Amino acid sequence: MADAPTPYERFIQGILPENPVYRQLLGLCPTLAVTNGLQAAMTMAGAVAFVLFCANIITSLIRDLLKPHLRIVIFTLTIATFVTIADRFLAAYMYQMSKTLGPYIPLIIVNCLIICRCEVCASKQSVVHAGMDAMGQSIGFAIALGSIAAVREILGTGMLFGIRVLPAVWPDWVVMVLPPGAFLTLGLLLGAVNWYGMQKQDA
Amino acid sequence: MSYIVDILLIAVGAALINNFVLYYFVGICPFIGVSRKVDMAFGMGCAVTFVISIAAFLSWTITTYILKPGAPLSKWMAGLFVSPEMAANIDLTILCYIVYIFAISSSVQFVEMYVRKFFPVLYKSFGVFLPLITTNCAILFACLTIMSNVAGVDNPADAWDLGRSLTLAVFGGIGFTIAIVIMAGIREELELCDIPKPLEGAAITFVVAGILALAFMGFTGVDSGLKKALTPKTSETVQVQVIHTDRNLASSANYIF
């Protein structure tokens, strides 16, 4: 068996080469749902980063106690605890944003990304590996969410983070901030990332 | 009569207008992963519908009797230790996520064991999907919607009863099945097409899903139209013509859902 990746390698891999959205196709539910605006997307990325980091650390600490057929349930219960903390924190300090994000914060519990990272990395490697993996994947997730949200918000409302970017004559492509626009943006950006990857492979 | 109208509106809303996959984006993972063949997709849809109904029943029961503010069972348990006035204020909704996940995981486990023992042929066709369904967003989403309509309403008389909750669950599952089967049919045709290499696989699926979501947006307003058609007209109601224009769409752009 080859050497397991070092913590630094895990960190770098998570950002672009093993990007959770564009390469692994995990965590698509919040990616499509909250990328209406850049602010909501960044809040969601922050929440996922917190939950992923804490869940990875805890799972890594208890990895020797896990029974094989119960591990998914244990992961999910750990994640549920941290999501409760994140949800109450958002409701207390960022109430408007909490209302906008709605049921998608609790849906972080069943986010395939976090469960997959716990399963693949945290339950098998040390705390340092798990922590660095979490940080890399969170940054990758934030980049993915940010790119999709930027495209949708600029084309859909002409604004970015609430600041006017396109001139007022821009006819807002309202479909971009509605559900069809989410699917279309993700599909086309995924195609763009694949094309870029193919170019690099041919070069 | 108005109960039936209510049920009908919830059913149409969950299945068509606010489709779980194409409007709320829950259940995307099986939607992308399993929608290659129509019969597999239909099997997955049925499995999800089945598990969603069981999970919704469990979550409604637990929320109404244990979790919501002033729930009977918790009030009785707390009343054994503290004074009745303090016990009446008990509110366990902070535990809802953990409890729901527990309920969903165990119900999926039991369903799998039951189906494997008593319906082995069914298990052969369902079998590989059932463990995947535990982490399916759609189930937790249905439970959360039920919770917000039971524990999150201001007026206790508006809280959903079991019938409405089960309707949401079953028809949400049916809407998921409709979406995934349509997607499977389209993907079967797509395999014969000449797709650009970067777009092959998940990317073209998302683009097609976007067009499908655009088509389903045509159902907007069906629920208010149905409501108007089915509610008996009294002498006090004023007939107001509501014309949906593009401006309505633009104003809804400020909301995520």
XYZ file of C-alpha atoms in Angstrom:
460
model
C 0.000 0.000 0.000
C 1.316 3.398 -0.920
C 2.102 5.929 1.772
C -0.938 7.797 2.951
C -0.864 11.483 1.924
C 0.891 13.794 4.333
C -1.132 16.496 6.057
C 0.212 19.173 3.749
C -0.646 17.097 0.685
C -4.157 16.594 2.017
C -4.492 20.340 2.433
C -3.360 21.167 -1.082
C -5.370 18.353 -2.660
C -8.574 19.600 -1.139
C -8.434 23.013 -2.733
C -8.488 22.272 -6.461
C -7.318 18.794 -7.507
C -9.862 17.034 -5.280
C -12.309 19.925 -5.097
C -15.428 18.646 -3.324
C -17.901 20.166 -5.776
C -16.139 20.182 -9.113
C -14.200 16.923 -8.865
C -15.901 14.756 -6.277
C -19.473 16.025 -6.888
C -20.230 16.044 -3.165
C -22.257 18.608 -1.264
C -24.335 19.590 -4.271
C -27.480 20.379 -2.287
C -26.176 23.563 -0.625
C -24.181 24.407 -3.744
C -27.340 24.751 -5.766
C -29.547 26.133 -3.050
C -27.673 28.999 -1.407
C -25.629 30.331 -4.312
C -28.216 33.013 -5.103
C -25.970 35.621 -3.593
C -22.327 35.721 -2.633
C -23.074 36.633 0.973
C -25.310 33.611 1.558
C -22.802 31.364 -0.196
C -19.911 32.524 1.976
C -21.977 32.101 5.148
C -22.808 28.562 4.126
C -19.159 27.870 3.295
C -18.184 29.154 6.733
C -20.752 26.957 8.465
C -19.624 23.888 6.514
C -15.995 24.683 7.325
C -16.763 24.849 11.042
C -18.768 21.618 11.046
C -16.275 19.761 8.843
C -13.309 20.799 10.947
C -14.881 19.907 14.297
C -16.421 16.661 13.053
C -13.114 15.568 11.520
C -11.231 16.279 14.751
C -13.726 14.411 16.923
C -13.984 11.463 14.523
C -10.237 11.221 14.359
C -10.016 11.202 18.148
C -12.536 8.356 18.493
C -11.437 6.409 15.441
C -10.233 3.423 17.447
C -13.600 2.993 19.128
C -15.732 2.831 15.977
C -17.609 -0.372 15.147
C -17.700 -0.958 11.370
C -21.444 -1.246 10.865
C -22.316 1.661 13.152
C -19.797 4.171 11.935
C -22.056 6.095 9.556
C -24.573 6.625 12.341
C -21.825 7.820 14.684
C -20.500 10.225 12.066
C -23.962 11.588 11.457
C -24.707 12.063 15.145
C -21.410 13.900 15.669
C -22.111 16.115 12.683
C -25.653 16.733 13.934
C -24.300 18.067 17.222
C -22.015 20.551 15.531
C -24.692 21.580 13.051
C -27.003 22.337 15.971
C -24.292 24.583 17.411
C -23.722 26.314 14.068
C -27.456 26.726 13.479
C -28.103 28.292 16.872
C -25.046 30.541 16.472
C -26.319 31.802 13.124
C -29.815 32.282 14.483
C -28.421 34.315 17.375
C -25.861 36.522 15.634
C -26.900 36.607 11.968
C -30.675 36.265 12.124
C -31.453 37.604 8.633
C -28.912 35.295 7.054
C -30.253 32.388 9.100
C -33.739 33.067 7.730
C -32.404 33.283 4.160
C -30.495 30.028 4.439
C -33.557 28.396 5.986
C -33.536 24.592 6.108
C -30.192 24.283 4.330
C -28.162 24.711 7.492
C -29.654 21.603 9.116
C -29.205 19.822 5.790
C -25.442 20.102 6.338
C -25.968 17.048 8.553
C -26.626 14.835 5.547
C -24.140 16.634 3.373
C -22.268 13.881 1.573
C -19.072 15.922 1.707
C -18.662 15.812 5.474
C -19.656 12.185 5.849
C -17.318 11.221 3.009
C -14.342 13.077 4.539
C -15.015 11.465 7.906
C -15.197 8.065 6.267
C -12.201 8.432 3.955
C -9.774 10.443 6.068
C -10.726 11.157 9.638
C -11.672 7.630 10.668
C -8.365 6.283 9.445
C -5.709 8.913 10.123
C -4.454 11.089 12.949
C -5.874 14.357 14.175
C -3.350 16.466 12.273
C -4.176 14.733 8.969
C -7.872 15.103 9.626
C -7.594 18.775 10.524
C -5.544 19.681 7.462
C -7.860 17.680 5.225
C -10.829 19.532 6.659
C -9.210 22.901 6.061
C -8.250 22.059 2.481
C -11.685 20.724 1.605
C -13.364 23.751 3.217
C -11.288 26.165 1.161
C -12.083 24.163 -1.982
C -15.769 24.194 -1.113
C -15.675 27.944 -0.513
C -13.987 28.515 -3.872
C -16.602 26.383 -5.638
C -19.541 28.053 -3.894
C -18.049 31.489 -4.452
C -17.522 30.961 -8.165
C -21.066 29.724 -8.752
C -22.587 32.429 -6.553
C -20.595 35.158 -8.281
C -21.799 34.062 -11.726
C -25.409 33.733 -10.610
C -25.532 36.976 -8.700
C -23.788 39.100 -11.326
C -25.850 37.759 -14.220
C -29.053 37.612 -12.238
C -29.059 40.937 -10.445
C -26.061 42.879 -11.694
C -24.784 43.134 -8.144
C -22.050 41.373 -6.201
C -22.307 41.279 -2.408
C -24.898 44.025 -2.702
C -22.650 46.347 -4.682
C -23.678 47.300 -8.202
C -21.188 45.782 -10.659
C -22.917 45.850 -14.017
C -24.441 49.048 -15.425
C -28.101 49.713 -14.791
C -29.018 48.968 -18.414
C -28.308 45.268 -17.774
C -31.614 43.379 -18.096
C -31.426 41.111 -15.071
C -31.403 37.479 -16.125
C -33.818 36.555 -13.368
C -33.662 32.872 -14.252
C -30.111 32.777 -12.895
C -31.251 33.372 -9.328
C -34.096 30.883 -9.659
C -33.674 27.084 -9.489
C -33.094 26.485 -13.226
C -30.220 28.947 -13.197
C -28.556 27.001 -10.403
C -28.533 23.790 -12.416
C -27.418 25.519 -15.609
C -24.586 27.426 -13.908
C -23.305 24.361 -12.120
C -23.460 22.244 -15.272
C -21.640 24.771 -17.437
C -19.002 25.583 -14.805
C -18.441 21.864 -14.294
C -17.934 21.566 -18.031
C -15.457 24.456 -17.921
C -13.460 22.832 -15.098
C -13.435 19.508 -16.974
C -12.255 21.252 -20.131
C -9.459 22.975 -18.200
C -8.447 19.644 -16.686
C -8.333 18.037 -20.119
C -6.191 20.877 -21.468
C -3.723 20.380 -18.651
C -3.646 16.639 -19.301
C -2.961 17.091 -23.020
C -0.266 19.716 -22.453
C -64.340 19.698 2.807
C -61.689 22.304 3.477
C -59.482 19.572 4.996
C -59.567 17.753 1.663
C -58.760 20.974 -0.165
C -55.846 21.486 2.221
C -54.558 17.979 1.608
C -54.916 18.430 -2.144
C -52.977 21.706 -2.076
C -50.193 20.201 0.024
C -50.043 17.200 -2.321
C -49.868 19.267 -5.520
C -47.411 21.636 -3.893
C -45.059 18.919 -2.764
C -45.183 16.863 -5.949
C -45.219 19.460 -8.722
C -44.861 23.095 -7.722
C -42.224 22.865 -5.035
C -40.719 19.654 -6.357
C -38.165 18.307 -3.898
C -35.467 17.901 -6.517
C -36.135 20.670 -9.001
C -37.127 23.465 -6.604
C -35.657 22.674 -3.208
C -32.551 20.843 -4.493
C -32.791 18.027 -1.967
C -32.066 14.487 -3.094
C -29.628 15.564 -5.798
C -27.133 12.760 -5.136
C -29.422 9.890 -6.138
C -30.892 12.110 -8.852
C -27.492 12.346 -10.546
C -26.205 8.947 -9.585
C -29.123 6.615 -10.220
C -30.910 8.220 -13.132
C -29.261 6.287 -15.908
C -31.905 3.651 -16.502
C -35.623 4.140 -16.146
C -36.325 0.980 -14.140
C -33.493 1.654 -11.687
C -34.699 5.224 -11.322
C -38.250 4.086 -10.664
C -37.001 1.614 -8.049
C -35.019 4.337 -6.321
C -38.023 6.641 -6.381
C -40.255 4.010 -4.798
C -37.663 3.241 -2.135
C -37.305 6.921 -1.269
C -41.082 7.393 -1.106
C -41.398 4.411 1.203
C -38.658 5.525 3.578
C -39.819 9.153 3.540
C -43.305 8.139 4.699
C -41.966 6.085 7.568
C -39.552 8.844 8.579
C -42.303 11.470 8.375
C -44.603 9.391 10.572
C -41.836 8.967 13.145
C -40.809 12.613 13.090
C -44.381 13.895 13.400
C -45.037 11.598 16.355
C -41.801 12.474 18.097
C -42.209 16.201 17.483
C -45.812 16.358 18.627
C -45.451 14.216 21.719
C -41.877 14.834 22.862
C -40.057 17.712 21.206
C -42.360 20.657 20.674
C -42.863 23.320 23.367
C -45.307 21.968 25.930
C -45.373 18.470 24.449
C -47.411 15.992 26.537
C -44.817 13.278 27.202
C -41.996 15.656 28.080
C -44.308 17.715 30.252
C -45.315 14.618 32.184
C -41.695 13.466 32.597
C -40.553 16.905 33.719
C -43.565 17.145 36.013
C -42.146 14.217 37.975
C -39.144 16.325 38.964
C -40.180 19.984 38.946
C -43.321 21.980 39.593
C -46.109 21.773 36.952
C -45.762 25.445 35.925
C -42.090 24.994 35.132
C -42.802 21.693 33.408
C -45.333 23.348 31.094
C -42.548 25.492 29.628
C -40.434 22.538 28.514
C -39.084 22.920 24.996
C -36.875 20.206 23.531
C -36.686 21.471 19.936
C -32.931 21.993 20.279
C -32.571 18.205 20.085
C -34.584 17.870 16.908
C -31.697 17.360 14.447
C -30.056 14.639 16.495
C -33.359 12.896 17.177
C -34.409 12.998 13.521
C -31.128 11.569 12.309
C -31.427 8.803 14.852
C -35.005 8.094 13.766
C -34.145 8.077 10.078
C -31.099 5.822 10.481
C -32.937 3.322 12.624
C -36.021 3.302 10.413
C -33.877 2.648 7.343
C -32.106 -0.139 9.221
C -35.380 -1.747 10.286
C -36.901 -1.369 6.830
C -33.863 -3.054 5.330
C -33.995 -5.966 7.788
C -37.769 -6.367 7.336
C -37.640 -6.261 3.556
C -34.687 -8.653 3.445
C -36.518 -11.182 5.637
C -40.039 -11.060 4.227
C -39.710 -9.824 0.656
C -36.394 -11.175 -0.636
C -37.288 -10.500 -4.266
C -38.094 -6.873 -3.415
C -34.866 -6.665 -1.457
C -32.921 -7.743 -4.532
C -34.251 -4.789 -6.490
C -34.270 -2.246 -3.619
C -31.375 -3.615 -1.666
C -28.383 -1.620 -2.804
C -30.263 1.693 -2.559
C -31.505 1.423 1.007
C -28.241 2.193 2.813
C -27.700 5.138 0.473
C -31.055 6.572 1.427
C -29.981 7.239 5.016
C -27.911 10.195 3.924
C -30.501 11.382 1.477
C -31.291 15.057 1.966
C -34.901 14.559 0.926
C -35.840 12.586 4.009
C -34.351 14.998 6.499
C -35.868 17.875 4.525
C -39.344 16.341 4.787
C -38.846 15.903 8.540
C -37.685 19.495 8.924
C -40.646 20.833 6.967
C -42.996 18.853 9.178
C -41.236 20.133 12.283
C -41.503 23.755 11.185
C -45.219 23.253 10.586
C -45.793 21.534 13.906
C -43.459 23.260 16.344
C -42.678 26.468 14.486
C -46.174 27.880 14.048
C -47.313 30.758 16.216
C -50.891 29.568 16.572
C -51.113 26.030 18.003
C -54.365 25.466 16.111
C -52.455 25.759 12.823
C -50.074 22.938 13.666
C -50.142 20.153 11.106
C -51.782 16.877 11.998
C -50.617 13.434 10.891
C -52.643 13.466 7.679
C -51.035 16.624 6.321
C -47.553 15.463 7.299
C -47.966 12.095 5.600
C -49.393 13.802 2.508
C -46.341 16.014 2.272
C -44.053 13.024 2.650
C -45.781 10.681 0.222
C -46.343 13.262 -2.484
C -42.869 14.690 -2.020
C -41.587 11.193 -2.718
C -43.889 10.912 -5.714
C -42.573 14.227 -7.051
C -39.031 12.948 -6.576
C -39.966 9.785 -8.503
C -41.504 11.820 -11.332
C -38.393 13.972 -11.637
C -35.935 11.100 -11.497
C -37.853 8.958 -14.009
C -38.104 11.840 -16.488
C -34.390 12.454 -16.038
C -33.633 8.755 -16.605
C -35.663 8.743 -19.790
C -33.790 11.789 -21.083
C -30.415 10.354 -20.132
C -31.148 7.102 -21.925
C -31.653 9.161 -25.076
C -28.599 11.306 -24.350
C -26.351 8.273 -24.518
C -26.959 8.149 -28.256
C -26.088 11.826 -28.723
C -22.785 13.462 -29.548
C -22.007 15.467 -26.399
C -18.857 17.630 -26.166
C -16.252 15.806 -24.070
C -16.013 18.335 -21.212
C -19.761 18.195 -20.701
C -20.096 14.421 -20.578
C -21.409 12.834 -17.418
C -22.582 15.057 -14.606
C -22.287 18.388 -16.423
C -24.795 17.635 -19.161
C -27.087 16.075 -16.546
C -27.161 19.369 -14.677
C -27.860 21.355 -17.818
C -30.756 19.032 -18.655
C -31.967 19.270 -15.052
C -31.925 23.042 -15.410
C -34.192 22.885 -18.433
C -36.410 20.413 -16.572
C -36.591 22.818 -13.613
C -37.516 25.581 -16.044
C -40.372 23.414 -17.325
C -41.586 22.642 -13.806
C -41.649 26.359 -13.060
C -44.697 26.378 -15.288
C -46.645 24.834 -12.408
C -46.318 28.010 -10.329
C -49.704 29.340 -9.351
C -51.490 26.011 -9.779
C -52.089 25.842 -6.031
C -53.696 29.277 -5.766
C -55.754 28.543 -8.861
C -56.919 25.232 -7.386
C -57.704 26.921 -4.110
C -59.833 29.517 -5.859
C -61.613 26.850 -7.900
C -62.347 24.552 -4.979
C -63.285 27.046 -2.279
C -67.061 27.617 -2.359
C -67.871 31.205 -3.271
C -69.769 33.130 -0.594
C -71.455 36.465 -0.980
C -68.710 38.259 0.933
C -65.748 37.194 -1.182
C -64.764 39.664 -3.836
C -63.600 38.235 -7.151
C -60.150 39.648 -7.759
C -58.295 38.835 -10.920
C -54.658 38.161 -10.204
C -52.523 38.307 -13.287
C -49.094 36.801 -12.942
C -46.631 38.890 -14.897
C -42.889 38.773 -15.225
C -42.637 41.369 -12.488
C -43.887 38.789 -10.006
C -41.047 36.513 -11.021
C -38.512 39.295 -10.558
C -39.792 40.110 -7.108
C -39.507 36.492 -6.078
C -35.864 36.584 -7.093
C -35.001 38.053 -3.720
C -36.004 34.861 -1.986
C -34.138 31.632 -2.145
C -37.355 29.646 -1.956
